[in-house]
Coordinates of N, CA and C in Angstrom, one line a residue:
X80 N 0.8 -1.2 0.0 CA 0.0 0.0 0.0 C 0.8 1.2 0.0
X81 N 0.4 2.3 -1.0 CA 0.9 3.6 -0.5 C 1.3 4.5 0.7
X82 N 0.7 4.0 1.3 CA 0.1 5.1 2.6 C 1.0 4.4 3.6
X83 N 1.3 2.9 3.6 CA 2.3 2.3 4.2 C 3.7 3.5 4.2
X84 N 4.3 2.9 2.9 CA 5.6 3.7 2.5 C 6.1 4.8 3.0
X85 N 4.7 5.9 3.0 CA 4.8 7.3 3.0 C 5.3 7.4 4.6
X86 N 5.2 6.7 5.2 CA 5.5 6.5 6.8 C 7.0 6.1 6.9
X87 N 7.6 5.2 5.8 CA 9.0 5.0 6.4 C 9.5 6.0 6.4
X88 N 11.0 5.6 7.0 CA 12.2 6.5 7.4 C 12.7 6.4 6.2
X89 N 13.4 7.8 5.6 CA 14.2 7.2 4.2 C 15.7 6.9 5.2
X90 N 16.3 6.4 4.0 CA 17.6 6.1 4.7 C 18.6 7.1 4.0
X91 N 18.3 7.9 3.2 CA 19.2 9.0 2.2 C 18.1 10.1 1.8
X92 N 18.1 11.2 2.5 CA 17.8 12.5 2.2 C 18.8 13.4 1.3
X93 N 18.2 14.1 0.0 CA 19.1 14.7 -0.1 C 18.7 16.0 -0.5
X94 N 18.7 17.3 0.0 CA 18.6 18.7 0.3 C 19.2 19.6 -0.7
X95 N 18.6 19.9 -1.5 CA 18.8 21.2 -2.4 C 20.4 20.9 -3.0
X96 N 21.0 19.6 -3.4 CA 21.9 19.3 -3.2 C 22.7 19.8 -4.8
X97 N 23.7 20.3 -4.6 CA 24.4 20.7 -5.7 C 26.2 19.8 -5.6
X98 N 26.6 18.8 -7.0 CA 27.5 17.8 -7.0 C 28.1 18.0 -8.1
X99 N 29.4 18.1 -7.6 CA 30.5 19.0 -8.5 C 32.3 18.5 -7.2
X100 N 32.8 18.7 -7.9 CA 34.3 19.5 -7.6 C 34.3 20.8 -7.5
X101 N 34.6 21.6 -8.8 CA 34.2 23.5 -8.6 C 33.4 23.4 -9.1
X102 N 33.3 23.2 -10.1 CA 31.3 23.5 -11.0 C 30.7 22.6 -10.4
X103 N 29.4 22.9 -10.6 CA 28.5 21.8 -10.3 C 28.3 21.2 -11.3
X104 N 28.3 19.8 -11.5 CA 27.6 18.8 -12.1 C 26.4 18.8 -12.2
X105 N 25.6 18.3 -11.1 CA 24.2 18.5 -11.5 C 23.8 19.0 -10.1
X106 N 22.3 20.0 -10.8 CA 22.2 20.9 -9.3 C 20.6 20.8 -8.9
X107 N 20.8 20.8 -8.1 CA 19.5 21.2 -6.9 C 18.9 19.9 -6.6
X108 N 19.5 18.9 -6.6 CA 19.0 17.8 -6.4 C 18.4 17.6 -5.1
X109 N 16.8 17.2 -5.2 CA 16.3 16.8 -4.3 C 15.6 15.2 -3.9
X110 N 16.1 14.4 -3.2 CA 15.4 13.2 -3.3 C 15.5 12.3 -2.0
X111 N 14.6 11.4 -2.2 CA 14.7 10.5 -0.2 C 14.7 9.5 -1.0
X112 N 15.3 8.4 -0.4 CA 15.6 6.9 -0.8 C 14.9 6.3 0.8
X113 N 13.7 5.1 0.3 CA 13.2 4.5 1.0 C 14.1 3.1 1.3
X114 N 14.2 2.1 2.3 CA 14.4 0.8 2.4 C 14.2 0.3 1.8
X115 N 14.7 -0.5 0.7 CA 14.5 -1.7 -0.4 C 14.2 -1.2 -1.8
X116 N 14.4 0.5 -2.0 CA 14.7 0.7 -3.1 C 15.7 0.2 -3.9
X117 N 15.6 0.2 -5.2 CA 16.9 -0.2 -5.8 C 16.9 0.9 -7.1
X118 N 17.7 1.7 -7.0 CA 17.7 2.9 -8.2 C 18.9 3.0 -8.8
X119 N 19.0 3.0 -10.4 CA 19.8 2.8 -11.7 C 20.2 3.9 -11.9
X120 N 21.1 4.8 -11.8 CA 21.8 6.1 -12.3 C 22.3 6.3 -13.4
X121 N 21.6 6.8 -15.0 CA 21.8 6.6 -16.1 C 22.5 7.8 -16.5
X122 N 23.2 7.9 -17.4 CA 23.4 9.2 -18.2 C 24.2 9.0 -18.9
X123 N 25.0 9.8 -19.9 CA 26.2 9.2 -20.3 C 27.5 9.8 -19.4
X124 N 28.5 9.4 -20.0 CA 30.0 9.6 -19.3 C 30.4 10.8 -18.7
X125 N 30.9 11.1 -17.7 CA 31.3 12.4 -17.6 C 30.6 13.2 -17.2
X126 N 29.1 12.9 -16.8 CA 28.0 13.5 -16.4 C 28.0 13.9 -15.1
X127 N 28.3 13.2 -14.3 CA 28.6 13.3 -12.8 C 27.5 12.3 -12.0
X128 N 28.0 11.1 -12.6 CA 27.1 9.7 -12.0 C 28.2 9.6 -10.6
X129 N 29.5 8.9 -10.9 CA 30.8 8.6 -10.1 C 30.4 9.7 -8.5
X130 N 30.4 11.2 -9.3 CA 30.2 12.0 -8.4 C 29.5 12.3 -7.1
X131 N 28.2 11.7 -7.8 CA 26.8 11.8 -6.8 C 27.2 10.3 -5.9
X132 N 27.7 9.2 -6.7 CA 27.7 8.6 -5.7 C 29.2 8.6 -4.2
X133 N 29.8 9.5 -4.9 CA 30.9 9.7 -4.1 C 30.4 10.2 -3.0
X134 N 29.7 11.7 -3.5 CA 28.7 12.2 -2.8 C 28.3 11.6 -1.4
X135 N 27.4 11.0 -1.9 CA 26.5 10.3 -0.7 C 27.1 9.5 0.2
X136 N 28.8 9.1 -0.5 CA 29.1 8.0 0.1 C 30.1 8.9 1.3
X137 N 29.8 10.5 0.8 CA 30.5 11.6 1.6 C 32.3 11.3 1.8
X138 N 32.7 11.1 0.4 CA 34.1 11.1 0.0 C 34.1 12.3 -1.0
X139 N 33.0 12.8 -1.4 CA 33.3 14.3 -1.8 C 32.1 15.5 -1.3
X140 N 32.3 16.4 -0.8 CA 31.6 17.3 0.3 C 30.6 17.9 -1.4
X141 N 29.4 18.2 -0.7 CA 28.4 18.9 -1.7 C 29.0 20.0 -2.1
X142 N 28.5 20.5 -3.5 CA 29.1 22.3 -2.9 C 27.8 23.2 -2.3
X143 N 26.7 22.5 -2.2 CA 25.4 23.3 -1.5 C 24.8 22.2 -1.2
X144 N 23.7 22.5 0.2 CA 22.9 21.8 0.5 C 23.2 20.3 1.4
X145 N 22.6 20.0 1.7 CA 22.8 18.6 2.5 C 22.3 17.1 2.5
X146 N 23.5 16.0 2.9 CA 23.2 14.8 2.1 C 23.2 14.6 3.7
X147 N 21.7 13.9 3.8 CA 21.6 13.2 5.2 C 21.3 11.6 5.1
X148 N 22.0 10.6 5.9 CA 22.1 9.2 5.8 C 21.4 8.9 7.2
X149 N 20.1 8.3 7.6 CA 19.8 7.7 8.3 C 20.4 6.1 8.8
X150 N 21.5 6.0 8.5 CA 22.0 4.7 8.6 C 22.6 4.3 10.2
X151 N 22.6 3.3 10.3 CA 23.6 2.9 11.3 C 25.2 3.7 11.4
X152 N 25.9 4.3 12.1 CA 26.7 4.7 12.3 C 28.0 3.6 11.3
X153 N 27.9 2.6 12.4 CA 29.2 1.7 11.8 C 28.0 0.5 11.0
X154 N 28.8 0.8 9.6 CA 28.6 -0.2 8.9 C 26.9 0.0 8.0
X155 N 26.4 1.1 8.3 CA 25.4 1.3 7.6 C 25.6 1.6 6.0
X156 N 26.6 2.0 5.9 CA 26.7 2.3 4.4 C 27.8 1.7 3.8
X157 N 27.3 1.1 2.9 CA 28.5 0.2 1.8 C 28.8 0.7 0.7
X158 N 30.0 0.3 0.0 CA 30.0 1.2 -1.3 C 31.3 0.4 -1.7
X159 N 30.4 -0.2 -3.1 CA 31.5 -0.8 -4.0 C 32.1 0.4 -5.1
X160 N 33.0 1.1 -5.1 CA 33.6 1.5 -6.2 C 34.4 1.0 -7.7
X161 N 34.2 1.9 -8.3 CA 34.3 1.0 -10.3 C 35.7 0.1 -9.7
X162 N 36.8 0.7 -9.7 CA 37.8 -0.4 -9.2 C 38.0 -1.3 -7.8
X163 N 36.7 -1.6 -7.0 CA 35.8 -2.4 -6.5 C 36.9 -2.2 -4.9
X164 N 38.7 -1.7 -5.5 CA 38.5 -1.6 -3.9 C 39.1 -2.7 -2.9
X165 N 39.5 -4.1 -3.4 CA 39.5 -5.0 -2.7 C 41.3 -4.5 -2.5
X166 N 42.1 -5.7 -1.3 CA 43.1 -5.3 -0.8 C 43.4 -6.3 -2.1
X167 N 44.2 -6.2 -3.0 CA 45.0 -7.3 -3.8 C 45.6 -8.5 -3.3
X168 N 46.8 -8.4 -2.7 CA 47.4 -9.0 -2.2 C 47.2 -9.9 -0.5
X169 N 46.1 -9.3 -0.6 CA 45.3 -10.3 0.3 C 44.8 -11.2 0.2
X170 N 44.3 -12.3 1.1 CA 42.9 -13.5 0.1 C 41.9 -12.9 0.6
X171 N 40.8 -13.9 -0.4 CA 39.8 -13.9 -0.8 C 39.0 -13.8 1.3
X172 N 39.4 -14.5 1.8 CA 39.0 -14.7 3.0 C 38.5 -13.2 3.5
X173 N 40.3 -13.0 3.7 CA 40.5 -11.3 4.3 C 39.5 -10.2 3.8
X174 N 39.6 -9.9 2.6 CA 38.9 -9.6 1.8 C 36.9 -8.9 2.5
X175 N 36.6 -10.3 2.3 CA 35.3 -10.4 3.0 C 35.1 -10.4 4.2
X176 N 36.3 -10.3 5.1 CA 36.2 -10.2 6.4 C 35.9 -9.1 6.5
X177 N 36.6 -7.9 5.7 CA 36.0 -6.5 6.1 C 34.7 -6.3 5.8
X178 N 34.1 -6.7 5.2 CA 32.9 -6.4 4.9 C 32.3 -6.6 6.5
X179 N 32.6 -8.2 6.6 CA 32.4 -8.6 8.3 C 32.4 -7.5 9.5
X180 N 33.6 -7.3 9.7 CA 34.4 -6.6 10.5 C 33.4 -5.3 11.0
X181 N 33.0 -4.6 9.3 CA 32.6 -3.0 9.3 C 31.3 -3.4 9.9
X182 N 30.7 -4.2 9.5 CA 29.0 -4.7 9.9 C 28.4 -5.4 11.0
X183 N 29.5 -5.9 12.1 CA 29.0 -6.5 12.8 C 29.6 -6.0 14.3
X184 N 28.7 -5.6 15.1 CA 28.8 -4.7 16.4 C 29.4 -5.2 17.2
X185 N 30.4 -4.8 17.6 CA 31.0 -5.3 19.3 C 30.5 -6.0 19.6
X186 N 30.8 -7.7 20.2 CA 30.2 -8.1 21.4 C 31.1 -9.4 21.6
X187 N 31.0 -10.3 22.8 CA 31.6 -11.3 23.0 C 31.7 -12.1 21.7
X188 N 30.6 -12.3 20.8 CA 30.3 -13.1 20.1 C 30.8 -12.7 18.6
X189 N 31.4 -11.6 18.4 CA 31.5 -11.2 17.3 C 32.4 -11.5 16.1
X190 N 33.6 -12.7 16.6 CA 34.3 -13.5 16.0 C 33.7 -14.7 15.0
X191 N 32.6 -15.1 16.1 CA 32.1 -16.2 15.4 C 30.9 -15.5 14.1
X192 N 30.3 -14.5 14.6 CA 29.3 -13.9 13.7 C 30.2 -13.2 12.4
X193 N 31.3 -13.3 12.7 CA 31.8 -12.8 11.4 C 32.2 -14.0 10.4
X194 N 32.7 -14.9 11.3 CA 33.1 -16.0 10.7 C 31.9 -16.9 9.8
X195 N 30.5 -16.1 10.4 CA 29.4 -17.1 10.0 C 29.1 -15.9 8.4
X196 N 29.4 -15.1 8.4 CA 28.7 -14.4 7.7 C 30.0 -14.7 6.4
X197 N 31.1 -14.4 6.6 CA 32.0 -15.0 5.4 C 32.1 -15.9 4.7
X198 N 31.4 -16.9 5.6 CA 30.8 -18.1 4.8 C 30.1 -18.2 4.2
X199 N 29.0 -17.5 4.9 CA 27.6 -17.7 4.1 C 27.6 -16.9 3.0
X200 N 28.4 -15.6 2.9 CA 28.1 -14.3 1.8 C 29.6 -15.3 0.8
X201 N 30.0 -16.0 0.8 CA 31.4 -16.9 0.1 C 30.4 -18.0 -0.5
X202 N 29.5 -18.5 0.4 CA 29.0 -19.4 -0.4 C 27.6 -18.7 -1.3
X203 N 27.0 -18.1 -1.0 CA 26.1 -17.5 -1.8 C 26.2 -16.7 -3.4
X204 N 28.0 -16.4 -2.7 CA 28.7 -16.1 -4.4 C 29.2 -17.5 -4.7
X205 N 29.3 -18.5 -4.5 CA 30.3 -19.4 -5.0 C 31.6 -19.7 -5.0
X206 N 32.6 -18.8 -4.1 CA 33.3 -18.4 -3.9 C 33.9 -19.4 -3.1
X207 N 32.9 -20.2 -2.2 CA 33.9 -21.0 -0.7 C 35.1 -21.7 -1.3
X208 N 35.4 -22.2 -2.2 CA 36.5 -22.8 -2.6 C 37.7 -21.8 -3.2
X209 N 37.4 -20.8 -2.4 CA 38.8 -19.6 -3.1 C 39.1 -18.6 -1.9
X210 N 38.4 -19.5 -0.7 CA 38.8 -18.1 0.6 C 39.8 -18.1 0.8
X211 N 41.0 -19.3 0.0 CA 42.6 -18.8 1.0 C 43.2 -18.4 0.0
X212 N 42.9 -18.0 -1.3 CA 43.5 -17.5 -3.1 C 43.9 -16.1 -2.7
X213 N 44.9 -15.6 -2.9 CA 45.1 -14.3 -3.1 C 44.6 -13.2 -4.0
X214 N 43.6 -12.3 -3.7 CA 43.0 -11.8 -4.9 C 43.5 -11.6 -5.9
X215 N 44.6 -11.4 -6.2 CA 45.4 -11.0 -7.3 C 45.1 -11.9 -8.7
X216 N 44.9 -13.0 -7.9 CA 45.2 -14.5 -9.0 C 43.7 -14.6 -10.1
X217 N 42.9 -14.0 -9.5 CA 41.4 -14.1 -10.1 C 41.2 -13.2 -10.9
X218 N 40.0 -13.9 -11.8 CA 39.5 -13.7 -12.9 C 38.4 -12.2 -12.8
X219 N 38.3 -11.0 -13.3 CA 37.6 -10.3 -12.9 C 36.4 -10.6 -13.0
X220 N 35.5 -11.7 -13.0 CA 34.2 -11.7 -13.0 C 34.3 -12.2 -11.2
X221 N 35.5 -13.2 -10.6 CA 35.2 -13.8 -9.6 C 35.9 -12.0 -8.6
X222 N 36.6 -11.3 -8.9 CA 36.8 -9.8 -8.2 C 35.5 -9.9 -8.1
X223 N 34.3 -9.1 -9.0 CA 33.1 -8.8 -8.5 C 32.8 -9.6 -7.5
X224 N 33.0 -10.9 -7.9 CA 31.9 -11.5 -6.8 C 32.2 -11.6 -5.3
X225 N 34.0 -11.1 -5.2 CA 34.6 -11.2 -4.3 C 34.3 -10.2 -3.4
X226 N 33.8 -8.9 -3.9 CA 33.5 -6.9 -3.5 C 32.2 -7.5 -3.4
X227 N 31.3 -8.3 -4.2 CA 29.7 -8.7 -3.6 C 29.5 -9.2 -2.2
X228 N 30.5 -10.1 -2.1 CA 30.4 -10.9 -0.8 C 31.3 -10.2 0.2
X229 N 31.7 -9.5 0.0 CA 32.4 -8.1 1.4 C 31.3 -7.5 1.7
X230 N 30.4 -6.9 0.4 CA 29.0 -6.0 0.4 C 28.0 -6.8 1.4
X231 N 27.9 -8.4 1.1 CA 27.0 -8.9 1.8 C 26.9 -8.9 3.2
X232 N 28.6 -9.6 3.5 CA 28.7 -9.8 4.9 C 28.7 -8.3 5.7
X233 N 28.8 -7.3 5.3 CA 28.7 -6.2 5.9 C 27.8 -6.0 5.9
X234 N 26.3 -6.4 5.5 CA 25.1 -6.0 5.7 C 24.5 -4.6 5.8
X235 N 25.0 -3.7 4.6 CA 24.7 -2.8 5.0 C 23.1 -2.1 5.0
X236 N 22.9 -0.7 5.5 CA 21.0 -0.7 4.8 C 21.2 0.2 3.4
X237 N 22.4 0.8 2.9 CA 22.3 1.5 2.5 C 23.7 1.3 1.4
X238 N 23.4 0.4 -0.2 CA 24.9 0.2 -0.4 C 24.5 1.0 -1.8
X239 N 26.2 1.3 -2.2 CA 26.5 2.7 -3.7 C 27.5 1.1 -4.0
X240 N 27.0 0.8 -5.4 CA 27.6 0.7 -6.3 C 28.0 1.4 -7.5
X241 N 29.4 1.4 -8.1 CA 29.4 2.0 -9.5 C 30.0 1.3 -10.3
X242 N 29.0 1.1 -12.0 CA 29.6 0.2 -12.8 C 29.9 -1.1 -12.2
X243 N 28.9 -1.5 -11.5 CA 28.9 -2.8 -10.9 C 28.9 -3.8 -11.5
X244 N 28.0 -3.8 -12.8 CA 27.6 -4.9 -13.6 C 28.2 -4.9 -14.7
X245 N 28.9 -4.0 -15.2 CA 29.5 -3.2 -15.9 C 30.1 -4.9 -17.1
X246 N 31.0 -5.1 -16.4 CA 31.6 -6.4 -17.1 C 31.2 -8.0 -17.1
X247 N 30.0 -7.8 -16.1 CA 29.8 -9.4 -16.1 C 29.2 -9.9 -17.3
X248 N 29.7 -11.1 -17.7 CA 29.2 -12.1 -18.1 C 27.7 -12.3 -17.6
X249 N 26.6 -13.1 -18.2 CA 25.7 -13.2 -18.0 C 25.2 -14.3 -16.7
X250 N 26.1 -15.2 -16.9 CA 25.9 -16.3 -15.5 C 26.5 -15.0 -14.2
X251 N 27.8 -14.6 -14.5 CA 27.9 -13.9 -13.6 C 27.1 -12.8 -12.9
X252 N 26.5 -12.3 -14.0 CA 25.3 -11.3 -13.5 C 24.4 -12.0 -12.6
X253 N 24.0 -13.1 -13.4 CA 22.9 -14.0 -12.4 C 23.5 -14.1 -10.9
X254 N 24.6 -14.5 -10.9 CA 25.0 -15.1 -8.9 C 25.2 -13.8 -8.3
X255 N 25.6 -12.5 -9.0 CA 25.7 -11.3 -8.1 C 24.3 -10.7 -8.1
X256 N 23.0 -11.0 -8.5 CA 22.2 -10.2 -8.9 C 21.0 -11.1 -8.0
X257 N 21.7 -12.6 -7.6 CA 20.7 -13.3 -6.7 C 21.4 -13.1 -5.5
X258 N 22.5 -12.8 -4.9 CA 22.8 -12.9 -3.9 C 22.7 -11.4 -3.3
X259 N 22.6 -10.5 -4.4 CA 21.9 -9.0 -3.3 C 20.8 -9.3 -3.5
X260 N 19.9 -9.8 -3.8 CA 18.5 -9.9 -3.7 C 18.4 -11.0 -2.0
X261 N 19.2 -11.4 -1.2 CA 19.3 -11.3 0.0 C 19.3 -10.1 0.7
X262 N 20.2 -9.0 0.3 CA 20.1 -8.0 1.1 C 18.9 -7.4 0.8
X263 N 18.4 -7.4 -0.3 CA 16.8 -6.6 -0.4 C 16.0 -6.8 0.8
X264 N 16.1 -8.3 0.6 CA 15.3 -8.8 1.4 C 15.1 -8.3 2.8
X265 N 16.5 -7.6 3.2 CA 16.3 -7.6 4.4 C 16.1 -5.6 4.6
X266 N 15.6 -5.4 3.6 CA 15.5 -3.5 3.9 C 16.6 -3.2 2.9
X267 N 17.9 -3.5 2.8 CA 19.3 -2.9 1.9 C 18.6 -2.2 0.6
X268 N 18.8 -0.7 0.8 CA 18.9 0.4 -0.8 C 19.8 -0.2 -1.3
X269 N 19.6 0.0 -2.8 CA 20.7 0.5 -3.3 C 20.6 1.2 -4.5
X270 N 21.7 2.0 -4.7 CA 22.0 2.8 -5.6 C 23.1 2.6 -6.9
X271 N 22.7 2.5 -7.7 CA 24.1 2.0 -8.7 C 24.2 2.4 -9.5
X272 N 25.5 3.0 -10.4 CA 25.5 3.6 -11.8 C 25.6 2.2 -13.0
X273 N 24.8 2.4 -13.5 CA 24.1 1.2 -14.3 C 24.5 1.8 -15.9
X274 N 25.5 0.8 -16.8 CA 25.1 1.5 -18.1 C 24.6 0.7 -19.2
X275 N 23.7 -1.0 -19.1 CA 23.0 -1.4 -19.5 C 21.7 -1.5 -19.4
X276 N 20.7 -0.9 -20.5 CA 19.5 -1.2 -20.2 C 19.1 -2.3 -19.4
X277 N 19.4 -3.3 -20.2 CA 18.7 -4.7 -19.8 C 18.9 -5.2 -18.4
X278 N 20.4 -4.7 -17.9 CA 20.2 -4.9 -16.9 C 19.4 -3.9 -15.7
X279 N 19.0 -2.8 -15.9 CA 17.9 -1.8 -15.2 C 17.2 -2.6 -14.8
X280 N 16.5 -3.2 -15.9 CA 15.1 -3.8 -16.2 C 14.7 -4.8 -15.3
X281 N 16.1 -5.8 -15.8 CA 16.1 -6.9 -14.7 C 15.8 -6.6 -13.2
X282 N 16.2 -5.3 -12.3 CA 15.6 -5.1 -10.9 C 15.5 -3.8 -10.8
X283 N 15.7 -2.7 -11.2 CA 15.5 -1.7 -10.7 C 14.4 -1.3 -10.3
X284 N 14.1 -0.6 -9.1 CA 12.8 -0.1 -9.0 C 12.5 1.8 -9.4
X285 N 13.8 1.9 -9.6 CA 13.4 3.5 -9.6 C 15.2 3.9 -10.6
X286 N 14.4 5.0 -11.4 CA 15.8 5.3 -12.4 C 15.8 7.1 -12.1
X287 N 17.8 7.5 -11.8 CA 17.7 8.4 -11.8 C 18.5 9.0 -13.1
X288 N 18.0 9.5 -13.8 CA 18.5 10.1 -15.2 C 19.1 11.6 -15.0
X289 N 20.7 11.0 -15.1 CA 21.4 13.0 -15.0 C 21.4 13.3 -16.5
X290 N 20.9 14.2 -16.9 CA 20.9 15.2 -18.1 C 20.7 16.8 -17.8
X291 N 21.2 17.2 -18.8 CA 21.1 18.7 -18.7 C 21.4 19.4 -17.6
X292 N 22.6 18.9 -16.8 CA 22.8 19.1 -14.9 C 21.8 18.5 -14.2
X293 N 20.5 18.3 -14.3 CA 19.7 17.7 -13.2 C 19.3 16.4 -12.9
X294 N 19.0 15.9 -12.4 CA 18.9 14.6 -11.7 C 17.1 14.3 -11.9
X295 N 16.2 13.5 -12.8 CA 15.1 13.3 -13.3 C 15.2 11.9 -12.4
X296 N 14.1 11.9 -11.6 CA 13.8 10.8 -10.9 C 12.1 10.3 -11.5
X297 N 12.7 8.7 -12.4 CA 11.2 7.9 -12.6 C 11.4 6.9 -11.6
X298 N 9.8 6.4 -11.7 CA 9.7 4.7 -11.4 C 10.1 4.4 -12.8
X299 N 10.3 3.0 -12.5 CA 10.8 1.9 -13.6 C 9.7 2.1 -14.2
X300 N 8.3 2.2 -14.0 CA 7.2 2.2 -15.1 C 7.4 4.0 -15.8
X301 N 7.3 4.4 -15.4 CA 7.6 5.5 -15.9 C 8.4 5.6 -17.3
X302 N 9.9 5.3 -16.4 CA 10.8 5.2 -17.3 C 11.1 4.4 -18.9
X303 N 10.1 3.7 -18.3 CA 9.6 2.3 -19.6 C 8.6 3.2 -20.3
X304 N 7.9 4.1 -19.8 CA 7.0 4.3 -21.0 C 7.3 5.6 -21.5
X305 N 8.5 6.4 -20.9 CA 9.3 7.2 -21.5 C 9.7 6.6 -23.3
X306 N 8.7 7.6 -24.4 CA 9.0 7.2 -25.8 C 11.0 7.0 -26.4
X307 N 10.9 5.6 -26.1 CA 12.2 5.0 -25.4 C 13.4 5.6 -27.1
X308 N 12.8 5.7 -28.6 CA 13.0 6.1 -29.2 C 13.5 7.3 -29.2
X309 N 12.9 8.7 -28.8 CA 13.1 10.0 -28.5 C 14.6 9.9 -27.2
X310 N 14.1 9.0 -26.2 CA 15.2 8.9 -25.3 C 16.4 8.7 -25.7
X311 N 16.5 7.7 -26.4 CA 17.7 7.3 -27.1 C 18.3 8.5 -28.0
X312 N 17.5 8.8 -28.8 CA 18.3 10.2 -29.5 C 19.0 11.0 -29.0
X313 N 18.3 11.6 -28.0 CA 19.0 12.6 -26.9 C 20.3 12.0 -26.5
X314 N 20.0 10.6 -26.2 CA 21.1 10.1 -25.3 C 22.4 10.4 -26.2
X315 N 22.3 9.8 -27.7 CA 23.0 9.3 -28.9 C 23.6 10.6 -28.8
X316 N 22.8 11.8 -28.7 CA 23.6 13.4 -29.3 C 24.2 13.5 -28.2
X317 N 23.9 13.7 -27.0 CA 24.9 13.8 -25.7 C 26.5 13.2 -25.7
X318 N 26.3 11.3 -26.6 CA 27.2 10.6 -25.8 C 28.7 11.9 -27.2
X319 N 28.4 12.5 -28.3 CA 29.4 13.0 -29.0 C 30.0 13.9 -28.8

């Protein structure tokens, strides 16, 4: 129901927000992100997709206005970056322990809960047979899955990917694209710069389109019945 929704807490408010280095990129952005959204950040290159999500991830300060995170202090927000970020020369193990580590609260118990969640977010990618591999040695489709299952075990409510899907293979799409559909499950936003249609389609619930500096927030239905024709033109003259 509607009237349900309009009651949650968003978990990302964002305030008249203007996202840039010295110019702005795109301005006056206004928008709240509910629990279990999932929104696709389209545009072409150079637009200031990277940005906004830096932004939010508050590794680059607005130049106006205010980016508020309702999250858990530790470990509420995740964020895979395009070069995903992993320690190289670590394993696969280590790796996903941080994910652990950042996500799971002080307590007597907190060795074994980490221990349980590396498993489970190792086995949900496929991964258990490569926790003692040094990342180095792997194939970039199994990197993704390796930054997936960090993302998992850290549980966050609130994760930024960018160019997440970017390279996978299609089976590989599938095991990264079923194993956050755990975190959905459990409340986890997410936010990602997305530059295949098809894969939008496949889950997104909400698309944010940067053009012309501003930030155009549809639903997925929406955005589908955007005369996808006309869309594409614009897109085609922008990407030159």
């Amino acid at each position: 129901g509607g009237s349900r929704m309009s009651i949650q807490q968003p978990v990302l408010e964002l305030k008249n927000v203007d996202i840039g280095y010295n110019d702005a990129l795109v301005n006056n952005v206004i928008a709240r992100v509910l629990p279990g959204e999932i929104i696709a950040v389209l545009g072409p290159s150079g637009i200031g997709k990277t940005t906004l999500i830096r932004t939010i991830a508050g590794l680059v300060e607005p130049l106006k206005g205010e980016v508020t995170l309702h999250t858990k202090k530790k470990g509420g927000l995740g964020y895979i970056p395009q070069r995903l970020g992993l320690v190289r020369h670590a394993s696969v193990r280590h790796n996903v322990n941080l994910g652990a580590k950042a996500g799971v609260p002080f307590s007597r118990t907190m060795f074994e809960e980490r221990k349980t969640r590396v498993e489970e977010a190792a086995k949900a990618l496929g991964i258990e047979d490569k926790l003692k591999e040094p990342v180095r040695r792997l194939s970039g489709g199994q990197l993704r899955r390796v930054a997936t299952a960090r993302a998992l075990a850290q549980r966050p409510q609130i994760l930024l990917a960018d160019e997440f899907l970017s390279e996978l293979d299609h089976q590989n799409v599938e095991v990264v694209i079923k194993a956050v559909q755990t975190l959905l499950e459990d409340g986890t936003s997410i936010i990602m710069v997305e530059h295949h249609e098809e894969n939008v389609r496949l889950f997104a619930t909400r698309i944010w389109l940067i053009k012309d500096n501003h930030l155009h927030d549809y639903s997925l239905e929406e955005w589908m019945d955007i005369d996808e024709s006309s869309w594409r033109e614009q897109y085609m003259e922008e990407e030159e």
